[in-house]
Each structure stands twice: as C-alpha cells, then as structure tokens.
Amino acid sequence: GRDTAGLGGKGGPYRLDAGHNVHQLSDEEKDSAPDEVKKAAREMGKRAFQKRLKEIEMSEYDAERYATFVRGVSQQIASLKQIAAGLEANQGDRVWLKNQTDGELMIRRLLKV
C-alpha cells in the first residue's frame, strides 16, 4: 500500500466487487504517486493479466480480438443483463397455486411493463 502502512493504500484494502465502500482517489492524488510505484503497479497488473490469460488458455492476440468484439456489442450485453435481472426478480410471479379457487389478482402480473 501507499501512505497507510499495512492498510492496503490510500483507498484502503477494500474491493468494490466484494461489496465494500470504495473511496475514489482524485487524479491529482494518483499522479502524486512516485514513478517507481506507478511502474511497479503496471508490472503487477501486466503479470496478473498474463497469468489470467494462461489460466484461460488465451493469447494476447485473442484477448485483443475478444475485447474488440465485446466493445461492439456492449450495449446489447447490458440490455440482456437488465432483462435477465428483471426475469429473475419476477421468477416467482407466475406460479400456479394448486387447489386455490380464489385470491388477489396483482396488476403487475397482468401487465408486464
């Protein structure tokens, strides 16, 4: 870490993907890091990227091509993710209840908006 010994750096040891509150550093703070720290961070990132490519048996060329294709369909991917999330949220709405002769009718179930 940097400037917070043992705590994982100025932003803290937290990860956004793990549900922690992550504090964004300003560009000025990022630029104030010494050049050797920036270089070490780039090298660590490059090694991690190479390791991941090896794990999934993908070359750098393949990764570049994949990124190109993903950029081309990123809006459609986002739309499909939103649709899937909506379907998961409504998954229990269309359940047939056996031996039930009456009950409340929910407008949300009739009109899919």
XYZ file of N, CA, C and O in Angstrom:
452
model
N 0.814 -1.187 0.000
C 0.000 0.000 0.000
C 0.853 1.244 0.000
O 2.068 1.206 0.112
N 0.236 2.367 -0.082
C 0.941 3.640 -0.127
C 0.335 4.577 0.901
O -0.859 4.820 0.908
N 1.172 5.132 1.769
C 0.818 6.149 2.754
C -0.095 5.657 3.871
O -0.566 6.436 4.667
N -0.399 4.400 3.921
C -1.190 3.846 5.024
C -0.631 2.472 5.339
O -1.202 1.464 4.944
N 0.456 2.438 6.034
C 1.183 1.196 6.272
C 0.276 0.090 6.782
O -0.408 0.244 7.778
N 0.251 -0.997 6.051
C -0.498 -2.175 6.471
C -1.980 -2.137 6.165
O -2.692 -3.090 6.411
N -2.469 -1.035 5.618
C -3.902 -0.939 5.371
C -4.267 -1.063 3.899
O -5.426 -0.936 3.547
N -3.303 -1.258 3.035
C -3.624 -1.505 1.638
C -3.614 -0.270 0.760
O -4.118 -0.294 -0.341
N -3.097 0.842 1.216
C -3.001 2.024 0.374
C -3.977 3.105 0.767
O -4.787 2.947 1.676
N -3.897 4.228 0.055
C -4.739 5.385 0.374
C -6.217 5.055 0.292
O -7.018 5.549 1.065
N -6.595 4.271 -0.701
C -8.008 3.925 -0.863
C -8.478 2.866 0.106
O -9.663 2.630 0.238
N -7.562 2.222 0.803
C -7.925 1.163 1.733
C -7.823 -0.200 1.084
O -7.638 -0.320 -0.118
N -7.973 -1.267 1.877
C -7.807 -2.622 1.365
C -9.097 -3.190 0.782
O -9.238 -4.392 0.632
N -10.023 -2.335 0.452
C -11.361 -2.800 0.093
C -11.514 -3.003 -1.408
O -10.788 -2.436 -2.203
N -12.508 -3.812 -1.764
C -12.801 -4.096 -3.165
C -14.263 -3.837 -3.422
O -15.129 -4.262 -2.662
N -14.536 -3.140 -4.516
C -15.905 -2.835 -4.889
C -16.686 -4.113 -5.182
O -17.843 -4.246 -4.792
N -16.053 -5.081 -5.835
C -16.753 -6.311 -6.198
C -17.077 -7.189 -4.996
O -17.840 -8.135 -5.116
N -16.517 -6.860 -3.832
C -16.825 -7.620 -2.616
C -17.862 -6.898 -1.765
O -18.157 -7.307 -0.652
N -18.415 -5.798 -2.305
C -19.475 -5.094 -1.602
C -19.009 -4.044 -0.617
O -19.814 -3.494 0.129
N -17.717 -3.736 -0.602
C -17.211 -2.720 0.314
C -17.438 -1.320 -0.255
O -17.561 -1.143 -1.459
N -17.478 -0.319 0.635
C -17.468 1.060 0.185
C -16.056 1.387 -0.256
O -15.120 1.258 0.514
N -15.915 1.792 -1.488
C -14.604 2.103 -2.033
C -14.533 3.601 -2.253
O -15.453 4.203 -2.802
N -13.445 4.199 -1.820
C -13.259 5.641 -1.950
C -12.397 5.918 -3.169
O -11.283 5.417 -3.281
N -12.929 6.718 -4.081
C -12.218 7.054 -5.305
C -11.184 8.135 -5.018
O -11.486 9.134 -4.380
N -9.977 7.920 -5.480
C -8.928 8.917 -5.338
C -8.978 9.878 -6.523
O -9.298 9.476 -7.638
N -8.657 11.123 -6.275
C -8.632 12.107 -7.356
C -7.460 11.819 -8.283
O -6.484 11.162 -7.904
N -7.534 12.355 -9.496
C -6.437 12.180 -10.441
C -5.159 12.827 -9.916
O -4.060 12.328 -10.169
N -5.299 13.923 -9.174
C -4.120 14.585 -8.610
C -3.416 13.659 -7.616
O -2.192 13.571 -7.589
N -4.203 12.979 -6.781
C -3.609 12.045 -5.812
C -2.936 10.873 -6.520
O -1.867 10.426 -6.121
N -3.587 10.381 -7.574
C -2.997 9.277 -8.328
C -1.689 9.710 -8.989
O -0.708 8.969 -8.998
N -1.692 10.914 -9.543
C -0.492 11.415 -10.221
C 0.637 11.717 -9.247
O 1.798 11.776 -9.645
N 0.309 11.917 -7.972
C 1.344 12.250 -6.990
C 2.157 11.026 -6.556
O 3.154 11.167 -5.863
N 1.723 9.843 -6.985
C 2.475 8.633 -6.640
C 3.840 8.672 -7.315
O 3.963 9.107 -8.467
N 4.878 8.229 -6.624
C 6.221 8.204 -7.235
C 6.239 7.303 -8.472
O 5.470 6.338 -8.579
N 7.122 7.643 -9.394
C 7.210 6.893 -10.652
C 7.500 5.414 -10.437
O 6.965 4.571 -11.149
N 8.329 5.076 -9.436
C 8.631 3.662 -9.207
C 7.399 2.897 -8.730
O 7.215 1.724 -9.032
N 6.501 3.581 -8.017
C 5.261 2.944 -7.570
C 4.342 2.705 -8.768
O 3.749 1.642 -8.908
N 4.254 3.708 -9.639
C 3.422 3.555 -10.841
C 3.946 2.420 -11.712
O 3.171 1.604 -12.227
N 5.271 2.366 -11.871
C 5.885 1.318 -12.695
C 5.630 -0.059 -12.088
O 5.273 -1.005 -12.796
N 5.791 -0.174 -10.767
C 5.551 -1.454 -10.090
C 4.095 -1.875 -10.232
O 3.798 -3.054 -10.459
N 3.184 -0.916 -10.141
C 1.750 -1.228 -10.276
C 1.439 -1.721 -11.685
O 0.677 -2.678 -11.868
N 2.039 -1.070 -12.701
C 1.823 -1.521 -14.078
C 2.357 -2.929 -14.285
O 1.723 -3.764 -14.934
N 3.531 -3.217 -13.734
C 4.128 -4.549 -13.860
C 3.271 -5.608 -13.172
O 3.070 -6.698 -13.702
N 2.762 -5.270 -11.988
C 1.891 -6.216 -11.275
C 0.638 -6.494 -12.086
O 0.196 -7.645 -12.203
N 0.065 -5.452 -12.664
C -1.125 -5.627 -13.493
C -0.853 -6.468 -14.713
O -1.645 -7.331 -15.076
N 0.291 -6.216 -15.342
C 0.649 -6.983 -16.538
C 0.862 -8.454 -16.200
O 0.408 -9.339 -16.925
N 1.561 -8.730 -15.066
C 1.774 -10.126 -14.655
C 0.446 -10.818 -14.338
O 0.232 -11.980 -14.715
N -0.446 -10.110 -13.655
C -1.751 -10.697 -13.325
C -2.542 -10.986 -14.598
O -3.205 -12.025 -14.708
N -2.467 -10.073 -15.572
C -3.158 -10.262 -16.841
C -2.601 -11.474 -17.578
O -3.358 -12.314 -18.085
N -1.272 -11.585 -17.628
C -0.636 -12.725 -18.292
C -1.015 -14.040 -17.608
O -1.271 -15.048 -18.271
N -1.055 -14.017 -16.286
C -1.422 -15.219 -15.533
C -2.850 -15.633 -15.863
O -3.135 -16.812 -16.090
N -3.749 -14.646 -15.921
C -5.152 -14.960 -16.220
C -5.296 -15.486 -17.647
O -6.054 -16.433 -17.882
N -4.587 -14.880 -18.587
C -4.637 -15.377 -19.964
C -4.160 -16.824 -20.032
O -4.742 -17.632 -20.751
N -3.115 -17.146 -19.285
C -2.603 -18.521 -19.281
C -3.639 -19.470 -18.686
O -3.842 -20.568 -19.192
N -4.319 -19.033 -17.609
C -5.336 -19.879 -16.969
C -6.463 -20.223 -17.928
O -6.994 -21.331 -17.901
N -6.862 -19.252 -18.742
C -7.983 -19.491 -19.652
C -7.527 -19.872 -21.052
O -8.335 -19.930 -21.983
N -6.205 -20.129 -21.179
C -5.612 -20.579 -22.433
C -5.936 -19.625 -23.585
O -6.450 -20.026 -24.629
N -5.628 -18.345 -23.364
C -5.885 -17.322 -24.365
C -4.598 -16.527 -24.606
O -3.891 -16.193 -23.665
N -4.322 -16.242 -25.856
C -3.148 -15.439 -26.184
C -3.508 -13.950 -26.080
O -4.686 -13.588 -26.007
N -2.479 -13.093 -26.095
C -2.738 -11.650 -26.061
C -3.509 -11.225 -27.301
O -4.399 -10.371 -27.224
N -3.193 -11.812 -28.433
C -3.914 -11.505 -29.668
C -5.390 -11.864 -29.521
O -6.269 -11.076 -29.883
N -5.660 -13.059 -28.981
C -7.042 -13.477 -28.767
C -7.763 -12.522 -27.819
O -8.932 -12.194 -28.032
N -7.067 -12.079 -26.771
C -7.672 -11.159 -25.807
C -8.019 -9.829 -26.467
O -9.078 -9.248 -26.211
N -7.133 -9.342 -27.342
C -7.399 -8.092 -28.060
C -8.592 -8.240 -28.992
O -9.445 -7.356 -29.074
N -8.645 -9.339 -29.700
C -9.777 -9.592 -30.609
C -11.084 -9.699 -29.822
O -12.100 -9.158 -30.224
N -11.039 -10.428 -28.698
C -12.221 -10.576 -27.845
C -12.702 -9.207 -27.367
O -13.891 -8.904 -27.423
N -11.766 -8.365 -26.905
C -12.126 -7.033 -26.425
C -12.768 -6.211 -27.539
O -13.733 -5.473 -27.305
N -12.265 -6.361 -28.762
C -12.842 -5.647 -29.899
C -14.288 -6.081 -30.124
O -15.180 -5.242 -30.316
N -14.533 -7.374 -30.091
C -15.886 -7.876 -30.300
C -16.821 -7.451 -29.164
O -17.967 -7.071 -29.395
N -16.334 -7.509 -27.942
C -17.167 -7.135 -26.789
C -17.552 -5.664 -26.857
O -18.693 -5.301 -26.566
N -16.583 -4.811 -27.234
C -16.900 -3.382 -27.364
C -18.020 -3.168 -28.375
O -18.856 -2.294 -28.201
N -18.037 -3.973 -29.417
C -19.056 -3.830 -30.455
C -20.456 -4.211 -30.019
O -21.434 -3.758 -30.622
N -20.565 -5.038 -29.004
C -21.884 -5.498 -28.566
C -22.153 -5.162 -27.095
O -23.049 -5.740 -26.477
N -21.410 -4.216 -26.548
C -21.533 -3.915 -25.117
C -22.928 -3.404 -24.742
O -23.435 -3.734 -23.668
N -23.567 -2.628 -25.625
C -24.915 -2.150 -25.318
C -25.913 -3.307 -25.280
O -26.787 -3.353 -24.413
N -25.779 -4.228 -26.198
C -26.675 -5.386 -26.213
C -26.444 -6.257 -24.985
O -27.399 -6.796 -24.417
N -25.193 -6.406 -24.570
C -24.881 -7.187 -23.369
C -25.536 -6.554 -22.154
O -26.162 -7.242 -21.339
N -25.432 -5.230 -22.034
C -26.050 -4.526 -20.908
C -27.563 -4.705 -20.914
O -28.176 -4.925 -19.861
N -28.181 -4.640 -22.089
C -29.628 -4.835 -22.193
C -30.039 -6.237 -21.767
O -31.013 -6.414 -21.042
N -29.286 -7.236 -22.221
C -29.603 -8.616 -21.856
C -29.436 -8.857 -20.363
O -30.232 -9.566 -19.744
N -28.403 -8.242 -19.759
C -28.219 -8.371 -18.316
C -29.397 -7.764 -17.570
O -29.869 -8.323 -16.575
N -29.876 -6.617 -18.053
C -31.023 -5.968 -17.414
C -32.283 -6.822 -17.554
O -33.053 -6.970 -16.607
N -32.486 -7.400 -18.723
C -33.637 -8.273 -18.941
C -33.556 -9.497 -18.029
O -34.545 -9.883 -17.396
N -32.385 -10.111 -17.948
C -32.204 -11.296 -17.099
C -32.457 -10.961 -15.635
O -33.098 -11.739 -14.920
N -31.977 -9.809 -15.189
C -32.217 -9.403 -13.794
C -33.700 -9.211 -13.537
O -34.215 -9.602 -12.483
N -34.406 -8.637 -14.497
C -35.847 -8.456 -14.354
C -36.588 -9.781 -14.315
O -37.529 -9.957 -13.547
N -36.161 -10.723 -15.144
C -36.793 -12.038 -15.148
C -36.560 -12.774 -13.830
O -37.472 -13.432 -13.316
N -35.352 -12.655 -13.285
C -35.065 -13.290 -12.002
C -35.905 -12.677 -10.894
O -36.387 -13.374 -10.010
N -36.110 -11.362 -10.959
C -36.899 -10.683 -9.930
C -38.359 -11.114 -9.989
O -39.035 -11.178 -8.966
N -38.833 -11.426 -11.182
C -40.242 -11.806 -11.348
C -40.438 -13.310 -11.438
O -41.525 -13.767 -11.775
N -39.429 -14.082 -11.144
C -39.483 -15.527 -11.343
C -40.640 -16.175 -10.577
O -41.301 -17.063 -11.081
N -40.909 -15.740 -9.372
C -41.970 -16.349 -8.578
C -43.356 -15.826 -8.880
O -44.341 -16.310 -8.331
N -43.465 -14.844 -9.771
C -44.770 -14.243 -10.055
C -45.712 -15.169 -10.813
O -46.916 -15.067 -10.677
N -45.189 -16.054 -11.615
C -46.044 -16.877 -12.485
C -46.105 -18.321 -12.003
O -45.856 -19.237 -12.743
N -46.441 -18.480 -10.765
C -46.539 -19.810 -10.177
C -48.005 -20.178 -10.022
O -48.796 -19.412 -9.486
N -48.359 -21.347 -10.512
C -49.727 -21.821 -10.392
C -49.912 -22.413 -9.004
O -49.166 -23.293 -8.588
N -50.888 -21.902 -8.273
C -51.162 -22.414 -6.939
C -52.276 -23.448 -7.039
O -53.396 -23.141 -7.437
N -51.978 -24.677 -6.681
C -52.950 -25.762 -6.787
C -54.044 -25.615 -5.740
O -53.819 -25.134 -4.636
N -55.220 -26.058 -6.112
C -56.393 -26.102 -5.224
C -56.753 -24.734 -4.640
O -57.281 -24.634 -3.548
N -56.461 -23.683 -5.362
C -56.845 -22.350 -4.910
C -57.909 -21.841 -5.860
O -57.670 -21.664 -7.044
N -59.105 -21.617 -5.332
C -60.214 -21.197 -6.180
C -60.331 -19.690 -6.291
O -61.001 -19.187 -7.180
N -59.726 -18.964 -5.367
C -59.769 -17.505 -5.462
C -58.502 -16.915 -4.862
O -57.666 -17.623 -4.331
N -58.382 -15.617 -4.973
C -57.201 -14.943 -4.442
C -57.079 -13.561 -5.055
O -57.896 -13.157 -5.877
N -56.083 -12.832 -4.620
C -55.875 -11.490 -5.141
C -55.203 -11.558 -6.503
O -54.334 -12.387 -6.745
N -55.627 -10.670 -7.353
C -55.050 -10.567 -8.680
C -54.138 -9.349 -8.686
O -54.561 -8.253 -8.368
N -52.913 -9.568 -9.006
C -51.974 -8.461 -8.995
C -51.860 -7.850 -10.389
O -51.637 -8.562 -11.367
N -52.004 -6.557 -10.462
C -51.924 -5.849 -11.731
C -50.545 -6.063 -12.361
O -50.417 -6.218 -13.570
N -49.529 -6.104 -11.545
C -48.166 -6.286 -12.050
C -48.040 -7.599 -12.817
O -47.289 -7.717 -13.758
N -48.797 -8.584 -12.390
C -48.731 -9.884 -13.081
C -49.468 -9.842 -14.416
O -49.141 -10.572 -15.325
N -50.483 -9.002 -14.512
C -51.240 -8.907 -15.748
C -50.531 -8.054 -16.787
O -50.519 -8.374 -17.978
N -49.981 -6.959 -16.340
C -49.324 -6.034 -17.255
C -47.824 -6.111 -17.039
O -47.322 -5.714 -15.994
N -47.148 -6.586 -18.001
C -45.689 -6.647 -17.919
C -45.144 -5.366 -18.516
O -45.193 -5.141 -19.704
N -44.640 -4.496 -17.651
C -44.076 -3.216 -18.120
C -42.603 -3.191 -17.937
O -41.988 -3.941 -17.299
